[in-house]
Amino acid sequence: MDTVFLALRVLVSLGAVLGVIWFATRWILNGKRSPLGRTVKAKQLTVVAKQGLGAKASIAIVEAGGRRFLLGVTEHAVTVLDQLEVPAEPALPTTPIRLPSFERALEDAQLTQGQGAPVVVRDPIPLMPATRRAAREAEATRPAPSRVSGSLLSADTWRQTAMALRRAR
């Protein structure tokens, strides 16, 4: 008989916990997509920016229905001051950004450190191969990394350190 009451208590507790989780997800995900794939009511009004002008007055840019409005907001009234154009989204760059390697930048800095000449920065090293074939060839010629590569135990780390110290003299 005790096991029946224990099982009933476990089931009621489990139901209560699942109910709390269900209500919490409905409350948190209001206006977003739920984990089950259903769309909960989407926000139809978005405050883009708001600036206070005084104790009880402010202006706000609000987006509603694909249009933006400049609103004057006071304690007793909301007034449409102007209708604004929705700015176009900036296009993302399609080519990767090329950056110089740290080693070459360090060499450039060391070469010009003792001289009064301006710094001459070389063209950046391409980070990504231009084609898939070039990427496969580069991968095939690259030696396999050891378990200690990049750490204090690696011989390459000590070799690079010694070279950098020799150049610094």
PDB file of C-alpha atoms in Angstrom:
ATOM      1  CA  MET A   1       0.000   0.000   0.000  1.00  0.00           C
ATOM      2  CA  ASP A   2       2.900   2.362   0.756  1.00  0.00           C
ATOM      3  CA  THR A   3       4.352   1.775  -2.714  1.00  0.00           C
ATOM      4  CA  VAL A   4       1.065   2.836  -4.337  1.00  0.00           C
ATOM      5  CA  PHE A   5       1.051   6.130  -2.430  1.00  0.00           C
ATOM      6  CA  LEU A   6       4.737   6.637  -3.223  1.00  0.00           C
ATOM      7  CA  ALA A   7       4.106   6.020  -6.947  1.00  0.00           C
ATOM      8  CA  LEU A   8       1.128   8.407  -6.878  1.00  0.00           C
ATOM      9  CA  ARG A   9       3.216  11.124  -5.208  1.00  0.00           C
ATOM     10  CA  VAL A  10       5.965  10.673  -7.812  1.00  0.00           C
ATOM     11  CA  LEU A  11       3.455  10.954 -10.676  1.00  0.00           C
ATOM     12  CA  VAL A  12       1.803  14.060  -9.221  1.00  0.00           C
ATOM     13  CA  SER A  13       5.230  15.684  -8.624  1.00  0.00           C
ATOM     14  CA  LEU A  14       6.323  14.843 -12.160  1.00  0.00           C
ATOM     15  CA  GLY A  15       3.119  16.315 -13.567  1.00  0.00           C
ATOM     16  CA  ALA A  16       3.623  19.507 -11.557  1.00  0.00           C
ATOM     17  CA  VAL A  17       7.224  19.897 -12.764  1.00  0.00           C
ATOM     18  CA  LEU A  18       6.239  19.299 -16.401  1.00  0.00           C
ATOM     19  CA  GLY A  19       3.406  21.820 -16.048  1.00  0.00           C
ATOM     20  CA  VAL A  20       5.772  24.457 -14.663  1.00  0.00           C
ATOM     21  CA  ILE A  21       8.191  23.824 -17.553  1.00  0.00           C
ATOM     22  CA  TRP A  22       5.369  24.106 -20.104  1.00  0.00           C
ATOM     23  CA  PHE A  23       4.116  27.408 -18.655  1.00  0.00           C
ATOM     24  CA  ALA A  24       7.684  28.777 -18.384  1.00  0.00           C
ATOM     25  CA  THR A  25       8.417  28.044 -22.055  1.00  0.00           C
ATOM     26  CA  ARG A  26       5.155  29.687 -23.125  1.00  0.00           C
ATOM     27  CA  TRP A  27       5.993  32.756 -21.049  1.00  0.00           C
ATOM     28  CA  ILE A  28       9.690  33.008 -22.079  1.00  0.00           C
ATOM     29  CA  LEU A  29       9.191  32.234 -25.772  1.00  0.00           C
ATOM     30  CA  ASN A  30       6.334  34.677 -26.276  1.00  0.00           C
ATOM     31  CA  GLY A  31       6.757  36.019 -29.815  1.00  0.00           C
ATOM     32  CA  LYS A  32       9.369  33.425 -30.796  1.00  0.00           C
ATOM     33  CA  ARG A  33       9.382  29.952 -32.230  1.00  0.00           C
ATOM     34  CA  SER A  34       8.620  27.253 -29.687  1.00  0.00           C
ATOM     35  CA  PRO A  35      10.778  24.122 -29.409  1.00  0.00           C
ATOM     36  CA  LEU A  36       7.987  22.079 -30.997  1.00  0.00           C
ATOM     37  CA  GLY A  37       8.181  24.142 -34.179  1.00  0.00           C
ATOM     38  CA  ARG A  38       4.911  26.017 -33.700  1.00  0.00           C
ATOM     39  CA  THR A  39       5.036  29.750 -34.049  1.00  0.00           C
ATOM     40  CA  VAL A  40       3.761  31.628 -31.055  1.00  0.00           C
ATOM     41  CA  LYS A  41       2.285  35.090 -31.727  1.00  0.00           C
ATOM     42  CA  ALA A  42       4.946  37.263 -33.330  1.00  0.00           C
ATOM     43  CA  LYS A  43       5.571  40.823 -32.217  1.00  0.00           C
ATOM     44  CA  GLN A  44       3.942  43.264 -34.587  1.00  0.00           C
ATOM     45  CA  LEU A  45       5.417  46.383 -32.994  1.00  0.00           C
ATOM     46  CA  THR A  46       9.106  46.990 -32.340  1.00  0.00           C
ATOM     47  CA  VAL A  47      10.681  49.940 -30.537  1.00  0.00           C
ATOM     48  CA  VAL A  48      13.867  50.639 -32.506  1.00  0.00           C
ATOM     49  CA  ALA A  49      15.140  53.514 -30.335  1.00  0.00           C
ATOM     50  CA  LYS A  50      13.899  55.698 -27.499  1.00  0.00           C
ATOM     51  CA  GLN A  51      15.302  58.925 -26.033  1.00  0.00           C
ATOM     52  CA  GLY A  52      14.041  60.739 -22.983  1.00  0.00           C
ATOM     53  CA  LEU A  53      13.536  64.498 -23.337  1.00  0.00           C
ATOM     54  CA  GLY A  54      12.323  65.362 -19.875  1.00  0.00           C
ATOM     55  CA  ALA A  55      10.738  63.873 -16.771  1.00  0.00           C
ATOM     56  CA  LYS A  56       7.603  62.703 -18.588  1.00  0.00           C
ATOM     57  CA  ALA A  57       8.381  63.220 -22.287  1.00  0.00           C
ATOM     58  CA  SER A  58      10.355  61.214 -24.806  1.00  0.00           C
ATOM     59  CA  ILE A  59      10.662  60.449 -28.490  1.00  0.00           C
ATOM     60  CA  ALA A  60      10.737  56.973 -29.966  1.00  0.00           C
ATOM     61  CA  ILE A  61      11.297  55.308 -33.317  1.00  0.00           C
ATOM     62  CA  VAL A  62       8.795  52.490 -33.702  1.00  0.00           C
ATOM     63  CA  GLU A  63       8.558  49.927 -36.497  1.00  0.00           C
ATOM     64  CA  ALA A  64       5.123  48.552 -37.284  1.00  0.00           C
ATOM     65  CA  GLY A  65       3.975  46.722 -40.403  1.00  0.00           C
ATOM     66  CA  GLY A  66       7.247  47.320 -42.257  1.00  0.00           C
ATOM     67  CA  ARG A  67       7.117  51.107 -41.690  1.00  0.00           C
ATOM     68  CA  ARG A  68       8.947  53.273 -39.161  1.00  0.00           C
ATOM     69  CA  PHE A  69       7.430  56.162 -37.257  1.00  0.00           C
ATOM     70  CA  LEU A  70       8.961  58.914 -35.145  1.00  0.00           C
ATOM     71  CA  LEU A  71       6.660  59.336 -32.135  1.00  0.00           C
ATOM     72  CA  GLY A  72       6.470  62.022 -29.498  1.00  0.00           C
ATOM     73  CA  VAL A  73       5.419  60.423 -26.212  1.00  0.00           C
ATOM     74  CA  THR A  74       4.152  62.351 -23.190  1.00  0.00           C
ATOM     75  CA  GLU A  75       2.258  61.346 -20.084  1.00  0.00           C
ATOM     76  CA  HIS A  76      -1.103  61.985 -21.748  1.00  0.00           C
ATOM     77  CA  ALA A  77      -0.586  61.578 -25.505  1.00  0.00           C
ATOM     78  CA  VAL A  78       1.365  59.874 -28.278  1.00  0.00           C
ATOM     79  CA  THR A  79       1.877  61.944 -31.435  1.00  0.00           C
ATOM     80  CA  VAL A  80       3.225  60.807 -34.812  1.00  0.00           C
ATOM     81  CA  LEU A  81       5.912  63.364 -35.663  1.00  0.00           C
ATOM     82  CA  ASP A  82       7.187  61.838 -38.915  1.00  0.00           C
ATOM     83  CA  GLN A  83       7.204  58.679 -41.002  1.00  0.00           C
ATOM     84  CA  LEU A  84      10.753  57.436 -41.621  1.00  0.00           C
ATOM     85  CA  GLU A  85      12.216  55.220 -44.313  1.00  0.00           C
ATOM     86  CA  VAL A  86      13.315  51.748 -43.256  1.00  0.00           C
ATOM     87  CA  PRO A  87      17.054  51.541 -43.966  1.00  0.00           C
ATOM     88  CA  ALA A  88      18.195  48.733 -46.260  1.00  0.00           C
ATOM     89  CA  GLU A  89      20.209  46.008 -44.601  1.00  0.00           C
ATOM     90  CA  PRO A  90      23.921  46.253 -45.410  1.00  0.00           C
ATOM     91  CA  ALA A  91      25.200  43.614 -47.816  1.00  0.00           C
ATOM     92  CA  LEU A  92      27.613  41.133 -46.280  1.00  0.00           C
ATOM     93  CA  PRO A  93      31.042  40.857 -47.929  1.00  0.00           C
ATOM     94  CA  THR A  94      31.342  37.808 -50.167  1.00  0.00           C
ATOM     95  CA  THR A  95      35.130  37.581 -50.156  1.00  0.00           C
ATOM     96  CA  PRO A  96      37.073  36.664 -47.023  1.00  0.00           C
ATOM     97  CA  ILE A  97      39.077  39.367 -45.306  1.00  0.00           C
ATOM     98  CA  ARG A  98      42.792  38.820 -45.793  1.00  0.00           C
ATOM     99  CA  LEU A  99      45.034  39.510 -42.791  1.00  0.00           C
ATOM    100  CA  PRO A 100      48.844  39.592 -42.569  1.00  0.00           C
ATOM    101  CA  SER A 101      50.513  36.898 -40.532  1.00  0.00           C
ATOM    102  CA  PHE A 102      51.849  37.771 -37.118  1.00  0.00           C
ATOM    103  CA  GLU A 103      55.332  36.572 -38.024  1.00  0.00           C
ATOM    104  CA  ARG A 104      55.582  38.924 -41.027  1.00  0.00           C
ATOM    105  CA  ALA A 105      54.204  41.853 -39.036  1.00  0.00           C
ATOM    106  CA  LEU A 106      56.805  41.165 -36.330  1.00  0.00           C
ATOM    107  CA  GLU A 107      59.602  41.069 -38.939  1.00  0.00           C
ATOM    108  CA  ASP A 108      58.417  44.394 -40.409  1.00  0.00           C
ATOM    109  CA  ALA A 109      58.355  45.973 -36.961  1.00  0.00           C
ATOM    110  CA  GLN A 110      61.863  44.685 -36.143  1.00  0.00           C
ATOM    111  CA  LEU A 111      63.303  45.867 -39.478  1.00  0.00           C
ATOM    112  CA  THR A 112      62.065  49.410 -38.985  1.00  0.00           C
ATOM    113  CA  GLN A 113      62.611  49.621 -35.230  1.00  0.00           C
ATOM    114  CA  GLY A 114      66.180  50.919 -35.397  1.00  0.00           C
ATOM    115  CA  GLN A 115      65.685  52.993 -38.533  1.00  0.00           C
ATOM    116  CA  GLY A 116      63.870  56.270 -38.913  1.00  0.00           C
ATOM    117  CA  ALA A 117      62.281  55.106 -42.166  1.00  0.00           C
ATOM    118  CA  PRO A 118      58.500  54.643 -42.387  1.00  0.00           C
ATOM    119  CA  VAL A 119      57.070  51.176 -41.907  1.00  0.00           C
ATOM    120  CA  VAL A 120      56.571  49.256 -45.144  1.00  0.00           C
ATOM    121  CA  VAL A 121      53.912  46.584 -44.766  1.00  0.00           C
ATOM    122  CA  ARG A 122      53.954  43.798 -47.316  1.00  0.00           C
ATOM    123  CA  ASP A 123      50.865  42.386 -48.998  1.00  0.00           C
ATOM    124  CA  PRO A 124      48.842  40.153 -46.705  1.00  0.00           C
ATOM    125  CA  ILE A 125      49.246  36.400 -46.856  1.00  0.00           C
ATOM    126  CA  PRO A 126      46.112  34.697 -48.188  1.00  0.00           C
ATOM    127  CA  LEU A 127      44.411  32.802 -45.401  1.00  0.00           C
ATOM    128  CA  MET A 128      42.348  30.514 -47.568  1.00  0.00           C
ATOM    129  CA  PRO A 129      43.382  28.727 -50.781  1.00  0.00           C
ATOM    130  CA  ALA A 130      41.639  30.031 -53.876  1.00  0.00           C
ATOM    131  CA  THR A 131      40.313  26.638 -54.989  1.00  0.00           C
ATOM    132  CA  ARG A 132      39.421  23.324 -53.423  1.00  0.00           C
ATOM    133  CA  ARG A 133      42.184  21.646 -55.398  1.00  0.00           C
ATOM    134  CA  ALA A 134      44.760  24.039 -53.931  1.00  0.00           C
ATOM    135  CA  ALA A 135      43.352  23.365 -50.465  1.00  0.00           C
ATOM    136  CA  ARG A 136      43.712  19.597 -50.952  1.00  0.00           C
ATOM    137  CA  GLU A 137      47.284  20.009 -52.215  1.00  0.00           C
ATOM    138  CA  ALA A 138      48.192  22.246 -49.286  1.00  0.00           C
ATOM    139  CA  GLU A 139      46.663  19.727 -46.877  1.00  0.00           C
ATOM    140  CA  ALA A 140      48.612  16.867 -48.473  1.00  0.00           C
ATOM    141  CA  THR A 141      51.976  18.648 -48.202  1.00  0.00           C
ATOM    142  CA  ARG A 142      51.460  19.822 -44.625  1.00  0.00           C
ATOM    143  CA  PRO A 143      53.109  17.551 -42.030  1.00  0.00           C
ATOM    144  CA  ALA A 144      50.834  15.975 -39.467  1.00  0.00           C
ATOM    145  CA  PRO A 145      50.844  17.952 -36.192  1.00  0.00           C
ATOM    146  CA  SER A 146      52.367  16.239 -33.226  1.00  0.00           C
ATOM    147  CA  ARG A 147      50.708  16.043 -29.850  1.00  0.00           C
ATOM    148  CA  VAL A 148      53.035  18.673 -28.396  1.00  0.00           C
ATOM    149  CA  SER A 149      52.973  21.163 -31.282  1.00  0.00           C
ATOM    150  CA  GLY A 150      52.395  24.682 -30.051  1.00  0.00           C
ATOM    151  CA  SER A 151      53.343  23.890 -26.455  1.00  0.00           C
ATOM    152  CA  LEU A 152      56.545  24.459 -24.475  1.00  0.00           C
ATOM    153  CA  LEU A 153      57.539  20.853 -25.134  1.00  0.00           C
ATOM    154  CA  SER A 154      57.656  21.323 -28.903  1.00  0.00           C
ATOM    155  CA  ALA A 155      61.050  21.716 -30.578  1.00  0.00           C
ATOM    156  CA  ASP A 156      59.486  24.080 -33.133  1.00  0.00           C
ATOM    157  CA  THR A 157      58.456  26.453 -30.359  1.00  0.00           C
ATOM    158  CA  TRP A 158      62.028  26.669 -29.042  1.00  0.00           C
ATOM    159  CA  ARG A 159      63.440  27.006 -32.575  1.00  0.00           C
ATOM    160  CA  GLN A 160      61.113  29.918 -33.348  1.00  0.00           C
ATOM    161  CA  THR A 161      61.966  31.570 -30.018  1.00  0.00           C
ATOM    162  CA  ALA A 162      65.710  31.293 -30.710  1.00  0.00           C
ATOM    163  CA  MET A 163      65.255  32.762 -34.209  1.00  0.00           C
ATOM    164  CA  ALA A 164      63.237  35.694 -32.827  1.00  0.00           C
ATOM    165  CA  LEU A 165      65.902  36.401 -30.161  1.00  0.00           C
ATOM    166  CA  ARG A 166      68.698  36.280 -32.747  1.00  0.00           C
ATOM    167  CA  ARG A 167      66.855  38.771 -34.956  1.00  0.00           C
ATOM    168  CA  ALA A 168      66.235  41.101 -32.000  1.00  0.00           C
ATOM    169  CA  ARG A 169      70.000  41.639 -31.435  1.00  0.00           C
TER     170      ARG A 169
END
